[in-house]
Amino acid sequence: MPFCFYFCNMKSGNSHQRIHCSCKYDVSDNLLLKTLAWISENFTNYTALNSNASVFSSSNHTPQNYINFDAIVACGEVSCFTWQKNGFDGLDAYIAGKQDWIFGAVSYDIKNEIEQLTSTGFDHLNFPLLYFYQPEIVFIFRNGKLNIFLHESSDHNINKLCAEIFRFPLGSVKLTSVATRKRISSTAYMSALSELQRRIHIGDIYEANFCQEFYAEDYTANPFALYRRLNQINPSPFSCFSRMGEKYIISASPERFIRKNGAGLLSQPMKGTMAKHADPVLNSKQMYELQMSEKERAENIMITDLVRNDLSKISRRGTVKVTDLCGVYSFPRVLQMITTIHAMAKPEISFGDVLKSTFPMGSMTGAPKIRAMQLIDEAEVFKRGMFSGSVGYI
């Protein structure tokens, strides 16, 4: 489940020239789905970030300012940056040199480059540690208006492109069922869980996010059809459909990792979950029980303190503020407890600095973060890779 980051630092005066057009659309046009179907058939690199704004526009569904747009989609690769020896400095130089839209993804295992850590499990998927690219086309969907930004090097005609997408056939979602298997046995899972509990009892850690991998092999499906079905079942505010060559990310994440707009930093760790009732009365009762749960609040507050500490490394003194502690919100499938934390970055802070200070997100590690990651690596037999990683844009 990748998490979203969002940076907005463009200096328009120095940016690459992009051809721009806009058009209005209606919900009945299914324009976002048509765009996703079109890019999935025409490009080998793309990133679609769908906020499902129609579901989450009401303030009682998500925290204030959770949604920035209906969707933002990028496709095509004008240039790219992958992990190199000069690491985050090289990434910062790449971003500074482009002054343009940049989309990309960061793998959980880049933690080993940030801290003195290892990942001993087997990597069955081999996603890149880090991959960022300058897209050929950017689509922004907001309030019934589509804006298209075409890079100056593109061969596409922007007006013909828009007309082609409006006419693009969607087809139907046809998927066959698939049987998944777990990477480790139930006995091995419970043994690892018991060891992590022992570590908590002796004070080695406070909490750990212990995961296991479910997988399927020799299964063929249309990735767009898979994403479309997932988003029907579980629309999420940080829904993602991404491709990097022959590797895909199909995600329904509800959680924002980090956002930076100017000097403003925002992180919204999510810890504490309960089932959602279809009956509004029972659901309100369940929300109250989650709000009052000592166990769920403790879990959330421990990660809140971790995030506050991470942000303090790159923020101006006294600016790290919790503005919504343990807020409970209703999502289509579950109830979630979310804390909102704001800070003001120091003037010299770069994108690489933010990643080094805050990644991986504490909600997927535990506390203290470094010790929790060490014990997670001992307990899990697989490399997480893009699971627990982050997808987003600059």
Coordinates of C-alpha atoms in Angstrom, one line a residue:
M1 CA 0.0 0.0 0.0
P2 CA 2.0 3.0 -1.2
F3 CA 1.5 6.3 0.5
C4 CA 1.2 9.7 -1.1
F5 CA 3.7 12.6 -1.0
Y6 CA 3.1 15.9 -2.6
F7 CA 5.6 18.8 -3.2
C8 CA 4.9 22.1 -4.9
N9 CA 8.1 24.1 -5.4
M10 CA 7.9 25.0 -9.1
K11 CA 9.4 28.4 -10.1
S12 CA 7.3 29.0 -13.2
G13 CA 9.7 31.6 -14.6
N14 CA 12.4 29.0 -15.0
S15 CA 10.2 26.0 -15.8
H16 CA 10.1 24.1 -19.1
Q17 CA 7.5 25.4 -21.6
R18 CA 4.4 23.3 -21.7
I19 CA 1.5 23.6 -24.2
H20 CA -1.7 23.9 -22.3
C21 CA -5.4 23.4 -23.0
S22 CA -8.5 22.9 -20.9
C23 CA -12.0 21.6 -21.3
K24 CA -15.1 21.1 -19.2
Y25 CA -16.5 17.6 -18.7
D26 CA -19.5 16.0 -17.0
V27 CA -19.5 13.0 -14.7
S28 CA -21.3 11.0 -17.3
D29 CA -18.4 11.5 -19.7
N30 CA -16.3 9.0 -17.6
L31 CA -13.3 11.1 -18.7
L32 CA -10.9 10.0 -15.9
L33 CA -11.5 6.3 -16.6
K34 CA -11.1 7.0 -20.4
T35 CA -7.8 8.8 -19.7
L36 CA -6.6 5.9 -17.7
A37 CA -7.6 3.4 -20.3
W38 CA -5.9 5.5 -23.0
I39 CA -2.6 5.9 -21.2
S40 CA -2.6 2.1 -20.3
E41 CA -2.7 1.3 -24.0
N42 CA -0.3 3.9 -25.2
F43 CA 2.5 4.3 -22.6
T44 CA 4.8 2.1 -20.7
N45 CA 5.4 4.7 -17.9
Y46 CA 2.6 6.5 -16.1
T47 CA 1.3 7.6 -12.8
A48 CA -2.4 8.2 -12.0
L49 CA -3.3 9.6 -8.6
N50 CA -7.0 9.5 -8.0
S51 CA -8.5 11.2 -4.9
N52 CA -12.0 9.9 -5.5
A53 CA -13.1 13.4 -4.6
S54 CA -16.8 12.8 -5.2
V55 CA -16.7 10.3 -2.3
F56 CA -14.5 12.3 0.1
S57 CA -15.6 15.9 -0.5
S58 CA -17.7 16.0 2.6
S59 CA -15.8 17.2 5.7
N60 CA -17.2 14.3 7.8
H61 CA -15.5 11.8 5.6
T62 CA -11.9 13.0 5.7
P63 CA -9.8 15.7 7.5
Q64 CA -10.0 19.2 6.3
N65 CA -7.9 19.9 3.2
Y66 CA -7.4 16.2 2.6
I67 CA -8.3 16.5 -1.1
N68 CA -6.4 18.8 -3.5
F69 CA -7.9 17.7 -6.8
D70 CA -10.1 15.0 -8.3
A71 CA -7.1 13.3 -10.0
I72 CA -3.7 14.0 -11.4
V73 CA -2.3 11.8 -14.2
A74 CA 1.1 11.8 -15.9
C75 CA 2.4 9.7 -18.7
G76 CA 5.4 9.4 -21.0
E77 CA 9.0 9.9 -20.0
V78 CA 10.9 13.0 -21.2
S79 CA 13.8 12.3 -18.7
C80 CA 14.2 10.2 -15.5
F81 CA 16.3 9.7 -12.4
T82 CA 17.0 6.4 -10.7
W83 CA 19.0 5.7 -7.6
Q84 CA 22.7 6.4 -8.0
K85 CA 25.8 6.7 -5.8
N86 CA 25.2 10.4 -5.2
G87 CA 21.8 9.5 -4.0
F88 CA 19.5 12.2 -2.6
D89 CA 21.9 15.0 -3.7
G90 CA 21.7 13.7 -7.2
L91 CA 17.9 13.7 -7.0
D92 CA 17.8 17.2 -5.7
A93 CA 20.1 18.3 -8.6
Y94 CA 17.8 16.5 -11.1
I95 CA 14.7 18.3 -9.7
A96 CA 16.4 21.7 -9.6
G97 CA 17.6 21.2 -13.2
K98 CA 14.2 20.4 -14.6
Q99 CA 12.0 23.0 -12.8
D100 CA 9.0 21.0 -14.1
W101 CA 6.5 18.4 -13.1
I102 CA 8.2 15.4 -11.6
F103 CA 6.4 12.1 -10.7
G104 CA 7.8 9.1 -9.0
A105 CA 8.0 6.4 -6.4
V106 CA 10.2 5.5 -3.5
S107 CA 10.7 1.9 -2.2
Y108 CA 10.6 1.0 1.5
D109 CA 14.0 -0.5 1.2
I110 CA 15.7 2.8 0.5
K111 CA 15.7 2.9 4.3
N112 CA 19.0 1.0 4.0
E113 CA 20.5 4.1 2.2
I114 CA 19.1 6.5 4.8
E115 CA 20.1 4.5 7.9
Q116 CA 22.6 1.7 8.6
L117 CA 20.1 -1.0 8.0
T118 CA 19.7 -4.1 5.8
S119 CA 16.9 -6.0 4.1
T120 CA 17.7 -9.7 4.2
G121 CA 14.4 -11.1 2.8
F122 CA 14.0 -12.1 -0.8
D123 CA 12.7 -9.5 -3.3
H124 CA 10.2 -11.2 -5.6
L125 CA 9.3 -8.1 -7.6
N126 CA 12.5 -6.1 -7.9
F127 CA 11.0 -2.6 -8.1
P128 CA 13.7 0.2 -8.3
L129 CA 14.7 1.7 -5.0
L130 CA 13.7 5.1 -6.4
Y131 CA 12.4 6.2 -9.7
F132 CA 11.4 9.8 -10.7
Y133 CA 10.6 11.1 -14.2
Q134 CA 9.6 14.2 -16.0
P135 CA 6.4 13.3 -17.9
E136 CA 5.5 14.1 -21.4
I137 CA 1.8 14.8 -20.6
V138 CA 0.1 15.9 -17.3
F139 CA -3.6 15.8 -16.8
I140 CA -5.3 17.6 -13.9
F141 CA -9.0 16.9 -13.1
R142 CA -10.6 19.4 -10.8
N143 CA -14.2 20.5 -10.3
G144 CA -15.5 19.4 -13.8
K145 CA -12.5 20.9 -15.6
L146 CA -9.6 19.0 -17.3
N147 CA -6.3 20.8 -17.8
I148 CA -3.7 19.2 -20.1
F149 CA -0.1 20.2 -20.0
L150 CA 2.0 18.9 -22.9
H151 CA 5.8 19.0 -22.9
E152 CA 7.4 21.0 -25.7
S153 CA 9.2 17.9 -27.0
S154 CA 6.0 15.9 -27.5
D155 CA 4.8 14.8 -30.9
H156 CA 1.2 14.8 -29.8
N157 CA -1.3 17.5 -31.0
I158 CA -2.9 18.6 -27.8
N159 CA -6.4 19.3 -29.4
K160 CA -6.5 15.9 -31.2
L161 CA -5.3 14.3 -28.0
C162 CA -8.2 15.7 -26.0
A163 CA -10.7 14.6 -28.7
E164 CA -9.2 11.1 -28.8
I165 CA -9.6 10.6 -25.1
F166 CA -13.2 11.8 -25.1
R167 CA -14.0 9.1 -27.7
F168 CA -11.9 6.4 -26.2
P169 CA -13.9 3.2 -25.6
L170 CA -13.9 1.9 -22.0
G171 CA -15.1 -1.6 -22.4
S172 CA -16.2 -3.7 -19.5
V173 CA -14.3 -5.0 -16.5
K174 CA -13.6 -8.7 -17.0
L175 CA -11.6 -10.4 -14.3
T176 CA -11.1 -14.0 -13.3
S177 CA -10.7 -15.0 -9.7
V178 CA -7.2 -15.8 -8.4
A179 CA -6.1 -17.9 -5.4
T180 CA -3.4 -16.1 -3.4
R181 CA -0.9 -17.8 -1.1
K182 CA 0.9 -16.6 1.9
R183 CA 4.7 -16.4 1.9
I184 CA 5.1 -17.9 5.4
S185 CA 3.0 -20.5 7.3
S186 CA 0.6 -19.6 10.1
T187 CA 2.9 -21.3 12.6
A188 CA 5.9 -19.2 11.5
Y189 CA 3.8 -16.1 11.5
M190 CA 2.6 -16.6 15.0
S191 CA 6.1 -17.4 16.2
A192 CA 7.5 -14.2 14.7
L193 CA 4.5 -12.3 16.2
S194 CA 5.3 -13.7 19.7
E195 CA 8.9 -12.6 19.4
L196 CA 7.8 -9.1 18.6
Q197 CA 5.4 -9.1 21.5
R198 CA 8.3 -10.2 23.8
R199 CA 10.4 -7.3 22.5
I200 CA 7.6 -5.0 23.5
H201 CA 7.3 -6.5 26.9
I202 CA 11.0 -6.1 27.7
G203 CA 11.0 -2.5 26.4
D204 CA 13.0 -3.0 23.2
I205 CA 10.3 -1.3 21.2
Y206 CA 6.8 0.2 21.8
E207 CA 5.1 -1.1 18.7
A208 CA 5.9 -2.7 15.3
N209 CA 4.1 -3.0 12.1
F210 CA 4.5 -6.6 11.1
C211 CA 3.3 -7.6 7.7
Q212 CA 3.2 -10.7 5.6
E213 CA 3.1 -11.1 1.8
F214 CA 0.3 -12.8 -0.1
Y215 CA 1.1 -13.6 -3.7
A216 CA -0.2 -15.3 -6.9
E217 CA 1.9 -16.7 -9.8
D218 CA 1.0 -17.6 -13.4
Y219 CA -2.0 -15.2 -13.3
T220 CA -2.8 -13.0 -16.3
A221 CA -5.0 -10.0 -16.1
N222 CA -5.4 -6.5 -17.5
P223 CA -3.8 -4.1 -15.0
F224 CA -6.3 -1.3 -15.9
A225 CA -9.2 -3.7 -15.3
L226 CA -7.7 -4.7 -12.0
Y227 CA -7.3 -1.1 -10.9
R228 CA -10.8 -0.2 -12.1
R229 CA -12.4 -3.0 -10.1
L230 CA -10.3 -2.2 -7.0
N231 CA -11.4 1.4 -7.1
Q232 CA -15.0 0.4 -7.5
I233 CA -14.8 -1.8 -4.4
N234 CA -12.7 0.5 -2.3
P235 CA -12.4 4.1 -3.5
S236 CA -9.6 5.8 -1.5
P237 CA -8.3 9.3 -1.3
F238 CA -4.8 8.2 -2.4
S239 CA -5.7 5.7 -5.0
C240 CA -2.9 4.9 -7.4
F241 CA -2.4 3.3 -10.8
S242 CA 1.2 3.4 -11.9
R243 CA 3.4 1.6 -14.4
M244 CA 7.2 1.5 -14.6
G245 CA 8.1 -0.6 -17.7
E246 CA 6.7 -4.1 -16.9
K247 CA 6.0 -3.3 -13.2
Y248 CA 2.7 -2.0 -11.9
I249 CA 1.4 -0.4 -8.7
I250 CA -2.3 -0.8 -8.1
S251 CA -3.2 0.7 -4.8
A252 CA -6.1 1.8 -2.6
S253 CA -4.3 3.8 0.1
P254 CA -6.2 6.1 2.5
E255 CA -3.1 7.7 3.9
R256 CA -1.0 10.7 3.1
F257 CA 2.7 10.4 3.9
I258 CA 3.9 13.9 3.4
R259 CA 3.0 17.2 1.7
K260 CA 5.2 20.2 1.2
N261 CA 3.7 23.4 -0.2
G262 CA 6.2 26.3 0.0
A263 CA 7.7 26.0 3.4
G264 CA 4.6 24.3 4.8
L265 CA 4.9 20.6 5.8
L266 CA 1.9 18.4 6.5
S267 CA 1.9 14.7 7.6
Q268 CA -1.2 12.7 8.5
P269 CA -0.3 9.4 10.1
M270 CA -3.1 6.8 10.3
K271 CA -3.2 4.4 13.2
G272 CA -6.4 2.9 14.7
T273 CA -8.9 1.0 12.6
M274 CA -12.4 -0.4 13.2
A275 CA -15.0 -2.0 11.0
K276 CA -17.6 0.2 9.4
H277 CA -21.4 -0.5 9.8
A278 CA -23.9 0.1 7.0
D279 CA -26.4 1.4 9.6
P280 CA -25.6 5.1 10.3
V281 CA -26.6 4.8 14.0
L282 CA -24.4 1.8 14.6
N283 CA -21.6 3.4 12.6
S284 CA -21.7 6.5 14.8
K285 CA -21.5 4.3 17.9
Q286 CA -18.5 2.5 16.4
M287 CA -16.8 5.8 15.6
Y288 CA -17.3 6.8 19.3
E289 CA -15.8 3.5 20.5
L290 CA -12.8 4.0 18.2
Q291 CA -12.4 7.6 19.5
M292 CA -12.4 6.4 23.1
S293 CA -10.3 3.3 22.6
E294 CA -7.3 3.4 24.9
K295 CA -5.4 0.9 22.8
E296 CA -6.0 2.6 19.5
R297 CA -5.3 6.1 20.8
A298 CA -2.0 4.9 22.4
E299 CA -1.0 3.3 19.0
N300 CA -1.8 6.6 17.2
I301 CA -0.1 8.8 19.7
M302 CA 3.2 6.8 19.6
I303 CA 3.4 7.3 15.9
T304 CA 2.4 10.9 16.2
D305 CA 5.3 11.5 18.5
L306 CA 7.6 9.7 16.0
V307 CA 6.4 11.9 13.1
R308 CA 6.8 15.1 15.3
N309 CA 10.4 14.0 16.0
D310 CA 11.1 13.3 12.3
L311 CA 9.7 16.7 11.2
S312 CA 11.6 18.6 14.0
K313 CA 14.9 17.7 12.2
I314 CA 14.0 19.8 9.2
S315 CA 11.6 22.4 10.6
R316 CA 11.9 25.8 12.2
R317 CA 12.0 25.7 15.9
G318 CA 8.6 25.8 17.5
T319 CA 6.6 25.2 14.3
V320 CA 5.8 21.5 14.6
K321 CA 2.1 21.5 15.7
V322 CA -0.5 18.8 16.1
T323 CA -3.8 20.4 14.8
D324 CA -6.0 17.3 14.9
L325 CA -5.1 14.6 17.4
C326 CA -6.7 11.2 16.9
G327 CA -9.5 12.4 14.6
V328 CA -11.9 9.6 13.6
Y329 CA -13.1 9.5 10.0
S330 CA -15.4 7.3 8.0
F331 CA -14.1 5.6 4.8
P332 CA -16.0 3.4 2.5
R333 CA -14.8 0.2 4.1
V334 CA -13.5 1.1 7.5
L335 CA -13.2 3.8 10.2
Q336 CA -9.8 5.3 10.6
M337 CA -8.1 7.4 13.3
I338 CA -5.9 10.1 11.7
T339 CA -3.7 12.7 13.3
T340 CA -2.8 15.9 11.4
I341 CA 0.6 17.5 12.0
H342 CA 1.8 20.8 10.5
A343 CA 5.3 22.3 10.5
M344 CA 7.3 25.0 8.7
A345 CA 10.5 23.8 6.9
K346 CA 13.8 25.5 7.4
P347 CA 14.7 27.7 4.3
E348 CA 17.5 25.4 3.1
I349 CA 15.5 22.2 3.2
S350 CA 15.3 20.2 -0.1
F351 CA 13.1 17.3 -1.2
G352 CA 15.9 14.9 -0.5
D353 CA 16.3 16.3 3.0
V354 CA 12.6 15.7 3.7
L355 CA 12.8 12.1 2.5
K356 CA 16.0 11.4 4.5
S357 CA 14.3 12.8 7.7
T358 CA 10.8 11.3 7.4
F359 CA 11.0 8.1 5.3
P360 CA 9.8 5.4 5.8
M361 CA 6.5 6.7 7.3
G362 CA 6.2 5.8 10.9
S363 CA 2.8 4.2 10.5
M364 CA 4.4 1.3 8.6
T365 CA 7.4 0.8 10.8
G366 CA 6.7 1.3 14.5
A367 CA 8.5 3.0 17.4
P368 CA 11.3 3.7 17.9
K369 CA 11.6 3.7 14.2
I370 CA 15.1 2.3 13.6
R371 CA 14.9 -0.5 16.1
A372 CA 11.4 -1.4 14.9
M373 CA 12.7 -1.6 11.3
Q374 CA 15.5 -3.9 12.4
L375 CA 13.1 -6.3 14.1
I376 CA 10.7 -6.1 11.2
D377 CA 13.5 -7.3 8.9
E378 CA 14.2 -10.2 11.2
A379 CA 10.5 -11.2 11.3
E380 CA 9.5 -10.7 7.7
V381 CA 10.9 -13.1 5.1
F382 CA 10.3 -10.8 2.1
K383 CA 11.6 -7.4 1.1
R384 CA 8.7 -4.9 1.1
G385 CA 9.9 -3.0 -1.9
M386 CA 7.1 -0.7 -3.1
F387 CA 4.8 -2.0 -0.4
S388 CA 5.1 0.6 2.4
G389 CA 6.8 2.8 -0.1
S390 CA 5.4 6.1 -1.5
V391 CA 4.1 7.4 -4.8
G392 CA 3.6 11.1 -5.6
Y393 CA 4.6 14.2 -7.5
I394 CA 6.6 17.4 -7.3

